[in-house]
Short mmCIF file of C-alpha atoms and ligand atoms in Angstrom, two decimals:
data_model
loop_
_atom_site.label_atom_id
_atom_site.label_comp_id
_atom_site.label_asym_id
_atom_site.label_seq_id
_atom_site.Cartn_x
_atom_site.Cartn_y
_atom_site.Cartn_z
CA MET C 1 95.60 87.49 85.11
CA ILE C 2 92.22 86.79 86.69
CA THR C 3 90.87 83.40 87.73
CA LYS C 4 87.41 82.62 89.07
CA HIS C 5 86.59 79.83 91.50
CA GLU C 6 83.56 78.68 93.44
CA PHE C 7 83.69 79.62 97.13
CA GLY C 8 80.50 78.02 98.38
CA THR C 9 76.73 78.18 98.34
CA LEU C 10 74.87 80.99 100.04
CA GLU C 11 72.02 78.99 101.55
CA SER C 12 69.75 81.99 102.19
CA GLU C 13 69.71 82.87 98.47
CA SER C 14 70.32 79.33 97.08
CA ARG C 15 73.12 80.64 94.92
CA LYS C 16 76.75 79.94 94.35
CA ILE C 17 79.29 82.52 95.44
CA TYR C 18 82.47 82.98 93.44
CA ASN C 19 85.88 84.34 94.28
CA TYR C 20 88.16 86.13 91.82
CA THR C 21 91.94 86.13 92.06
CA MET C 22 93.91 88.88 90.34
CA LYS C 23 97.64 88.35 89.76
CA ASN C 24 100.30 90.67 88.44
CA ARG C 25 103.90 90.14 87.29
CA GLY C 26 105.28 91.51 90.56
CA GLY C 27 104.33 88.31 92.36
CA MET C 28 101.30 89.82 94.06
CA SER C 29 97.80 88.38 94.07
CA VAL C 30 94.53 89.60 95.53
CA THR C 31 91.44 87.44 95.99
CA VAL C 32 88.02 89.04 96.34
CA THR C 33 84.71 87.31 97.06
CA GLU C 34 81.29 88.34 95.77
CA PHE C 35 80.01 88.10 99.34
CA GLY C 36 80.53 91.49 100.94
CA GLY C 37 83.05 92.31 98.23
CA ALA C 38 85.56 91.12 100.81
CA ILE C 39 89.28 90.76 100.24
CA VAL C 40 89.92 87.20 101.38
CA GLU C 41 93.60 86.92 100.51
CA ILE C 42 96.55 89.13 99.55
CA ARG C 43 99.80 87.36 98.74
CA VAL C 44 102.88 89.48 98.31
CA PRO C 45 106.64 88.73 98.49
CA ASP C 46 108.77 89.48 101.55
CA LYS C 47 112.41 90.66 101.46
CA PHE C 48 113.55 87.08 100.67
CA GLY C 49 111.12 86.84 97.75
CA ARG C 50 108.77 84.46 99.57
CA ASP C 51 105.12 85.25 99.21
CA THR C 52 102.76 84.94 102.15
CA ASP C 53 99.12 85.77 102.73
CA VAL C 54 99.12 89.01 104.72
CA VAL C 55 95.41 89.42 105.50
CA GLY C 56 93.05 87.79 107.98
CA GLY C 57 90.12 85.79 106.64
CA TYR C 58 88.25 82.50 106.67
CA ASP C 59 88.37 79.28 104.68
CA SER C 60 84.62 79.02 104.28
CA LEU C 61 81.86 81.25 102.99
CA ARG C 62 79.76 80.22 105.99
CA ASP C 63 82.15 82.01 108.33
CA TYR C 64 81.99 85.22 106.26
CA VAL C 65 78.20 85.03 106.58
CA LEU C 66 78.03 84.29 110.31
CA ALA C 67 81.11 85.69 112.02
CA ASP C 68 81.56 89.20 113.37
CA GLY C 69 84.62 91.27 112.65
CA TYR C 70 83.94 92.31 109.02
CA LEU C 71 87.11 90.57 107.81
CA GLY C 72 88.20 92.13 104.49
CA ALA C 73 84.70 93.43 103.77
CA LEU C 74 83.38 96.50 102.01
CA VAL C 75 81.53 98.43 104.67
CA GLY C 76 78.54 100.71 104.03
CA ARG C 77 76.32 102.67 103.79
CA VAL C 78 78.03 104.31 106.76
CA ALA C 79 81.17 102.84 108.31
CA ASN C 80 81.70 102.82 112.07
CA ARG C 81 79.12 103.73 114.71
CA ILE C 82 76.11 106.04 114.55
CA ALA C 83 75.19 107.10 118.06
CA GLY C 84 71.88 105.72 119.27
CA GLY C 85 71.30 104.30 115.77
CA THR C 86 69.59 107.53 114.79
CA PHE C 87 70.16 110.80 112.99
CA THR C 88 68.10 113.74 111.83
CA LEU C 89 68.42 115.05 108.31
CA ASP C 90 66.38 117.96 106.90
CA GLY C 91 64.03 117.78 109.89
CA GLU C 92 63.33 114.07 109.51
CA THR C 93 64.54 111.53 112.08
CA HIS C 94 65.86 108.25 110.70
CA ARG C 95 66.10 105.12 112.82
CA LEU C 96 68.67 102.47 112.01
CA PHE C 97 69.02 98.93 113.24
CA ARG C 98 71.03 98.88 116.48
CA ASN C 99 73.48 96.04 116.01
CA ASN C 100 76.11 97.28 118.47
CA GLY C 101 74.55 97.83 121.87
CA LYS C 102 72.36 100.89 121.45
CA ASN C 103 74.29 102.04 118.39
CA SER C 104 74.40 101.16 114.71
CA LEU C 105 77.70 99.74 113.43
CA HIS C 106 79.00 99.37 109.86
CA GLY C 107 75.72 99.73 108.00
CA GLY C 108 73.34 97.90 110.35
CA LYS C 109 71.86 94.43 110.50
CA VAL C 110 72.59 93.49 106.90
CA GLY C 111 75.13 96.07 105.82
CA TRP C 112 76.85 95.98 102.44
CA SER C 113 79.49 93.72 104.01
CA HIS C 114 76.81 91.02 104.06
CA ARG C 115 75.29 91.59 100.62
CA VAL C 116 76.26 89.86 97.39
CA TRP C 117 77.99 92.21 94.97
CA ALA C 118 77.93 91.80 91.18
CA VAL C 119 81.51 91.41 89.97
CA LYS C 120 82.79 92.25 86.48
CA PRO C 121 86.39 91.14 85.85
CA GLU C 122 88.62 92.95 83.34
CA ASP C 123 91.84 91.14 82.63
CA GLY C 124 95.10 92.79 81.59
CA GLU C 125 98.57 93.80 82.83
CA GLU C 126 96.74 95.53 85.65
CA PRO C 127 93.72 93.33 86.32
CA LYS C 128 90.57 94.95 87.58
CA LEU C 129 87.34 93.89 89.30
CA THR C 130 84.34 96.19 89.20
CA LEU C 131 81.80 95.47 91.93
CA THR C 132 78.33 96.97 91.94
CA LEU C 133 75.45 97.01 94.38
CA HIS C 134 72.03 98.62 94.56
CA SER C 135 70.84 99.75 97.98
CA PRO C 136 67.09 100.50 97.95
CA ASP C 137 65.40 103.52 99.52
CA GLY C 138 64.96 102.72 103.22
CA ASP C 139 67.73 100.07 103.23
CA GLU C 140 68.62 99.58 106.91
CA GLY C 141 66.69 102.78 107.62
CA TYR C 142 68.72 105.03 105.31
CA PRO C 143 66.90 107.32 102.86
CA GLY C 144 67.34 107.17 99.08
CA ASN C 145 68.15 104.61 96.43
CA MET C 146 71.90 104.27 96.17
CA ASP C 147 74.00 102.77 93.41
CA VAL C 148 77.52 101.88 94.36
CA THR C 149 80.55 100.89 92.32
CA VAL C 150 83.79 99.72 93.86
CA THR C 151 86.77 99.05 91.64
CA TYR C 152 89.63 96.89 92.83
CA GLU C 153 92.66 97.22 90.56
CA LEU C 154 95.94 95.38 90.99
CA LEU C 155 98.68 97.67 89.72
CA SER C 156 102.05 96.56 88.34
CA ASN C 157 103.92 98.16 91.25
CA ASN C 158 102.30 95.77 93.75
CA ALA C 159 99.64 98.24 94.77
CA LEU C 160 95.96 97.52 95.22
CA SER C 161 93.82 100.49 94.30
CA ILE C 162 90.28 100.69 95.64
CA ARG C 163 88.00 103.29 94.14
CA TYR C 164 84.50 103.89 95.50
CA GLU C 165 81.68 105.73 93.75
CA ALA C 166 78.08 106.15 94.90
CA THR C 167 75.03 108.11 93.84
CA THR C 168 71.66 108.64 95.48
CA ASP C 169 68.19 109.97 94.62
CA LYS C 170 67.61 111.49 98.11
CA ARG C 171 69.95 113.19 100.54
CA THR C 172 71.62 110.48 102.61
CA PRO C 173 74.80 109.93 104.58
CA VAL C 174 77.53 107.79 103.01
CA ASN C 175 80.94 106.86 104.39
CA LEU C 176 82.44 103.75 102.81
CA THR C 177 85.54 101.81 103.70
CA ASN C 178 87.29 98.48 103.42
CA HIS C 179 87.82 96.43 106.56
CA THR C 180 90.89 94.36 105.70
CA TYR C 181 92.97 93.09 108.63
CA PHE C 182 96.68 93.24 107.80
CA ASN C 183 99.62 91.49 109.37
CA LEU C 184 102.66 92.18 107.21
CA GLY C 185 104.55 89.25 108.71
CA GLY C 186 101.80 86.97 107.39
CA TYR C 187 98.33 86.62 108.85
CA ALA C 188 99.46 83.69 111.01
CA SER C 189 102.58 85.36 112.37
CA GLY C 190 101.18 86.54 115.70
CA SER C 191 101.20 89.91 117.42
CA ILE C 192 101.24 93.16 115.43
CA ARG C 193 103.03 95.06 118.20
CA ASP C 194 106.39 95.16 116.40
CA HIS C 195 105.01 96.71 113.24
CA VAL C 196 106.41 100.22 112.85
CA LEU C 197 103.64 102.65 112.01
CA GLN C 198 103.60 106.22 110.80
CA ILE C 199 100.37 108.17 110.29
CA GLU C 200 100.36 111.74 109.05
CA ALA C 201 97.62 112.87 111.41
CA ASP C 202 97.82 115.80 113.79
CA THR C 203 94.49 115.21 115.53
CA TYR C 204 92.31 112.28 116.57
CA LEU C 205 88.78 111.79 117.90
CA PRO C 206 88.41 110.85 121.58
CA THR C 207 85.46 108.52 122.23
CA ASP C 208 83.00 107.72 125.01
CA ALA C 209 82.51 104.32 126.67
CA ASP C 210 80.59 103.10 123.57
CA LEU C 211 83.42 104.16 121.21
CA ILE C 212 81.28 107.03 119.92
CA PRO C 213 83.28 110.20 119.23
CA THR C 214 82.61 112.78 121.92
CA GLY C 215 82.74 115.63 119.40
CA GLU C 216 86.14 116.88 120.48
CA ILE C 217 88.91 117.02 117.90
CA ARG C 218 92.08 116.61 119.95
CA SER C 219 95.73 117.19 119.09
CA VAL C 220 97.84 114.01 119.04
CA ALA C 221 100.81 115.93 120.48
CA GLY C 222 102.02 114.36 123.71
CA THR C 223 99.50 111.46 123.45
CA PRO C 224 99.88 107.76 122.50
CA PHE C 225 98.09 108.76 119.25
CA ASP C 226 101.06 110.66 117.92
CA PHE C 227 102.31 108.52 115.01
CA ARG C 228 103.72 111.45 113.06
CA GLU C 229 107.17 109.97 113.62
CA PRO C 230 107.40 106.20 113.09
CA LYS C 231 107.01 104.08 116.22
CA THR C 232 105.96 100.51 116.93
CA ILE C 233 102.26 99.87 117.41
CA GLY C 234 103.12 98.30 120.78
CA ARG C 235 105.19 101.15 122.17
CA ASP C 236 102.38 103.20 123.70
CA MET C 237 99.47 100.81 123.32
CA ASP C 238 99.33 99.97 127.03
CA ALA C 239 99.80 103.55 128.19
CA ASP C 240 97.61 104.87 130.97
CA ASN C 241 95.19 106.65 128.64
CA ALA C 242 91.39 106.73 128.83
CA ASP C 243 90.81 106.29 125.08
CA LEU C 244 93.16 103.32 124.84
CA LYS C 245 91.63 101.73 127.94
CA THR C 246 88.06 102.10 126.62
CA ALA C 247 88.93 100.55 123.28
CA GLY C 248 91.37 97.96 124.64
CA GLY C 249 94.02 99.33 122.29
CA TYR C 250 93.90 101.51 119.18
CA ASP C 251 90.43 102.01 117.72
CA GLN C 252 90.20 105.71 116.99
CA CYS C 253 89.74 108.02 114.05
CA PHE C 254 92.95 109.81 113.05
CA ASN C 255 92.47 113.02 111.06
CA PHE C 256 95.05 113.52 108.34
CA THR C 257 96.93 116.77 108.53
CA GLY C 258 95.23 119.27 106.22
CA GLY C 259 92.15 117.07 105.67
CA ALA C 260 90.81 115.55 102.46
CA THR C 261 92.74 116.02 99.22
CA LYS C 262 91.75 116.12 95.55
CA ALA C 263 94.09 113.28 94.60
CA PRO C 264 95.38 110.43 96.81
CA GLU C 265 98.36 111.40 98.96
CA ARG C 266 100.76 109.30 100.98
CA ARG C 267 99.39 109.26 104.53
CA ILE C 268 100.45 106.01 106.23
CA ILE C 269 103.55 103.81 106.20
CA VAL C 270 103.77 100.48 108.02
CA TYR C 271 106.94 98.37 108.22
CA GLU C 272 107.34 94.86 109.59
CA PRO C 273 111.01 94.12 110.38
CA ASN C 274 111.07 90.29 110.10
CA SER C 275 109.56 90.11 106.62
CA GLY C 276 110.83 93.52 105.54
CA ARG C 277 107.38 94.20 104.09
CA VAL C 278 106.28 97.81 103.86
CA LEU C 279 102.69 98.92 103.33
CA THR C 280 102.23 102.48 102.13
CA VAL C 281 98.71 103.89 102.06
CA PHE C 282 97.72 106.71 99.72
CA THR C 283 94.25 108.24 99.96
CA ASP C 284 92.16 111.32 99.26
CA GLN C 285 90.07 110.75 102.40
CA PRO C 286 90.28 113.03 105.47
CA CYS C 287 90.69 110.27 108.07
CA VAL C 288 91.62 106.71 108.92
CA GLN C 289 90.18 104.52 111.64
CA PHE C 290 93.24 102.71 112.95
CA TYR C 291 91.94 99.59 114.66
CA SER C 292 94.44 97.24 116.30
CA GLY C 293 92.08 94.24 116.24
CA ASN C 294 91.18 94.46 119.92
CA PHE C 295 87.94 92.49 119.49
CA LEU C 296 89.41 89.92 117.12
CA ASP C 297 89.40 87.10 119.70
CA SER C 298 86.91 84.40 118.78
CA ALA C 299 86.75 80.79 119.87
CA GLU C 300 83.93 80.12 117.44
CA PHE C 301 85.40 81.33 114.18
CA PRO C 302 89.02 80.33 113.56
CA MET C 303 90.78 81.92 110.61
CA LYS C 304 92.19 80.31 107.48
CA GLY C 305 93.94 77.01 108.14
CA GLY C 306 92.24 76.74 111.54
CA LEU C 307 94.38 79.49 113.04
CA PRO C 308 92.78 80.68 116.29
CA ARG C 309 91.40 84.23 116.03
CA ARG C 310 93.41 86.23 118.55
CA LYS C 311 93.24 89.89 119.46
CA GLN C 312 95.87 92.27 118.08
CA THR C 313 97.22 89.79 115.53
CA ALA C 314 96.06 92.02 112.66
CA PHE C 315 95.11 95.66 112.21
CA CYS C 316 92.75 97.65 110.00
CA LEU C 317 93.47 100.96 108.30
CA GLU C 318 89.97 102.06 107.33
CA THR C 319 90.17 105.26 105.29
CA GLN C 320 86.98 107.27 105.59
CA ALA C 321 85.40 110.52 106.77
CA MET C 322 84.84 111.12 110.49
CA PRO C 323 82.63 108.52 112.20
CA ASP C 324 79.19 109.63 113.39
CA SER C 325 79.52 112.81 111.35
CA VAL C 326 75.70 112.87 110.99
CA ASN C 327 75.45 113.68 114.69
CA HIS C 328 78.31 116.20 114.91
CA PRO C 329 77.97 119.49 113.06
CA ASN C 330 81.69 120.23 113.59
CA PHE C 331 82.75 116.99 111.82
CA THR C 332 83.28 116.24 108.11
CA ASN C 333 80.28 116.35 105.79
CA THR C 334 79.08 112.85 104.88
CA ILE C 335 75.77 113.86 103.31
CA LEU C 336 75.49 113.11 99.60
CA ASN C 337 73.06 115.10 97.44
CA PRO C 338 71.14 113.59 94.50
CA ASN C 339 73.14 115.49 91.87
CA GLU C 340 76.53 114.48 93.29
CA THR C 341 78.81 111.45 93.20
CA TYR C 342 80.57 110.22 96.32
CA THR C 343 84.16 109.27 95.47
CA HIS C 344 86.91 107.77 97.57
CA THR C 345 90.24 106.35 96.49
CA VAL C 346 92.69 104.37 98.58
CA ILE C 347 95.85 102.67 97.38
CA TYR C 348 97.59 100.02 99.48
CA ARG C 349 101.10 99.65 98.04
CA PHE C 350 103.42 96.84 99.12
CA SER C 351 107.19 96.91 98.90
CA VAL C 352 110.15 95.56 100.87
CA GLN C 353 112.98 97.07 102.82
CA GLN C 354 116.14 94.97 103.30
C1 BGC V 1 85.71 99.41 114.68
C2 BGC V 1 85.73 98.55 115.91
C3 BGC V 1 84.78 97.41 115.70
C4 BGC V 1 85.22 96.63 114.50
C5 BGC V 1 84.28 95.52 114.20
C6 BGC V 1 86.13 98.58 113.53
O1 BGC V 1 86.03 99.33 112.37
O2 BGC V 1 86.53 100.51 114.81
O3 BGC V 1 85.35 99.28 117.04
O4 BGC V 1 84.71 96.57 116.80
O5 BGC V 1 85.27 97.48 113.40
O6 BGC V 1 84.96 94.52 113.62
#
C-alpha cells in the first residue's frame, strides 16, 4: 500500500513537497520525501513484534533544507569528498563548489540531496517508488547532462531495495549512495556502540586530516577496521589509531572482499541485542563508507520529536565505489561514458533474532 501526504512548502520554489509511505504485509513501512529523495522513516517490528522508527530524520521539511548531515538523502553526483574540489578528466580540469573546507562533499553546494525529485508511485504487494532527476551539463561543475532514476521497492520479506541508474551525454564521474542513519534499537534509543557489526571487507582506505583517502589500500588485519568477524561497533572505536582519531570514530571506506559483483551479495550484517533487530545489507557495489555519526551533534537541528541530535546515536552504511576515485588512478573507476548506464543495487533487509 502507498499513501501520499503533504510534508511542507519549499519556499524557494513556492511548491508543496509530498511524502510517500509504502507499507507491506510484514509490518514494515518506508516513508520517502520528494526533497532529496530522502528516507524519512522506516518502521519495522522488533523481536516482540513492536514496530519502531529505526532511522534518524526531522519532523519538518525546513530542517531537511537547512540542516547538515544528509539525513536519509540520496547523494550525488559523487558521494563523499573530492580532494581540493577539483579533478582532471581527458585533459580538462573541472572545478567544483568547495562546501567542506577546501574539498567538495556529497555533490557540492546544491547536490542531489537538496533537489526535488519527481516521484512515481506503483502500488502492489511490493510497493515501489520511482524517483527521477535531471542534472544539467555543468551542474555543480560536473560535465554532461545526466538523467537519474532511483527505485525504492519495499519487498514482502521486509527488505528495502534501492536501485540506481544514471546516463550521461559526456564523460563524467558518478558515485551515488543513500545516506540513511540507522539505529536498530529505534532512532531515539541512544548510543550505537552495542550494535554488533560484521563487514565482509579485507581492506579499507586510510585518510588524511581532511578525511581524503591517501591513496593507500590497507589490509584490515590487526586493525580496528577488521569487522570480518562480528564485533560491537564500540569495541575498538576508541583505540589508539590515527584514522579513528582523525575521524572521531568510524568514517572510512571499507572495500568488500573480491570487489564489485554482478548481482547483489550479502556483505554486511548488523544486530542490535535489545530489540533483536538484524539488518542485512546486500549489494553489487565494491565498497561501503561506514560512518558512525561522529559529526551528528547539532544544537540547532533536533531530530523527530525534538530528540537532541547526538553523535554516534546512528550510523550510515553508504554503499558506493571508492571515494575520490577521480584523483586516484589505483582506485575504482567512477567515470561513466555516454553509451553506458551506471547501475547500483543495495538491499537493506530487516529481520529479528530472538
Ligand atoms: C561522510 C562524513 C560526513 C558526513 C556528512 C559521510 O558520508 O563520510 O565524513 O561528515 O557524510 O554528513
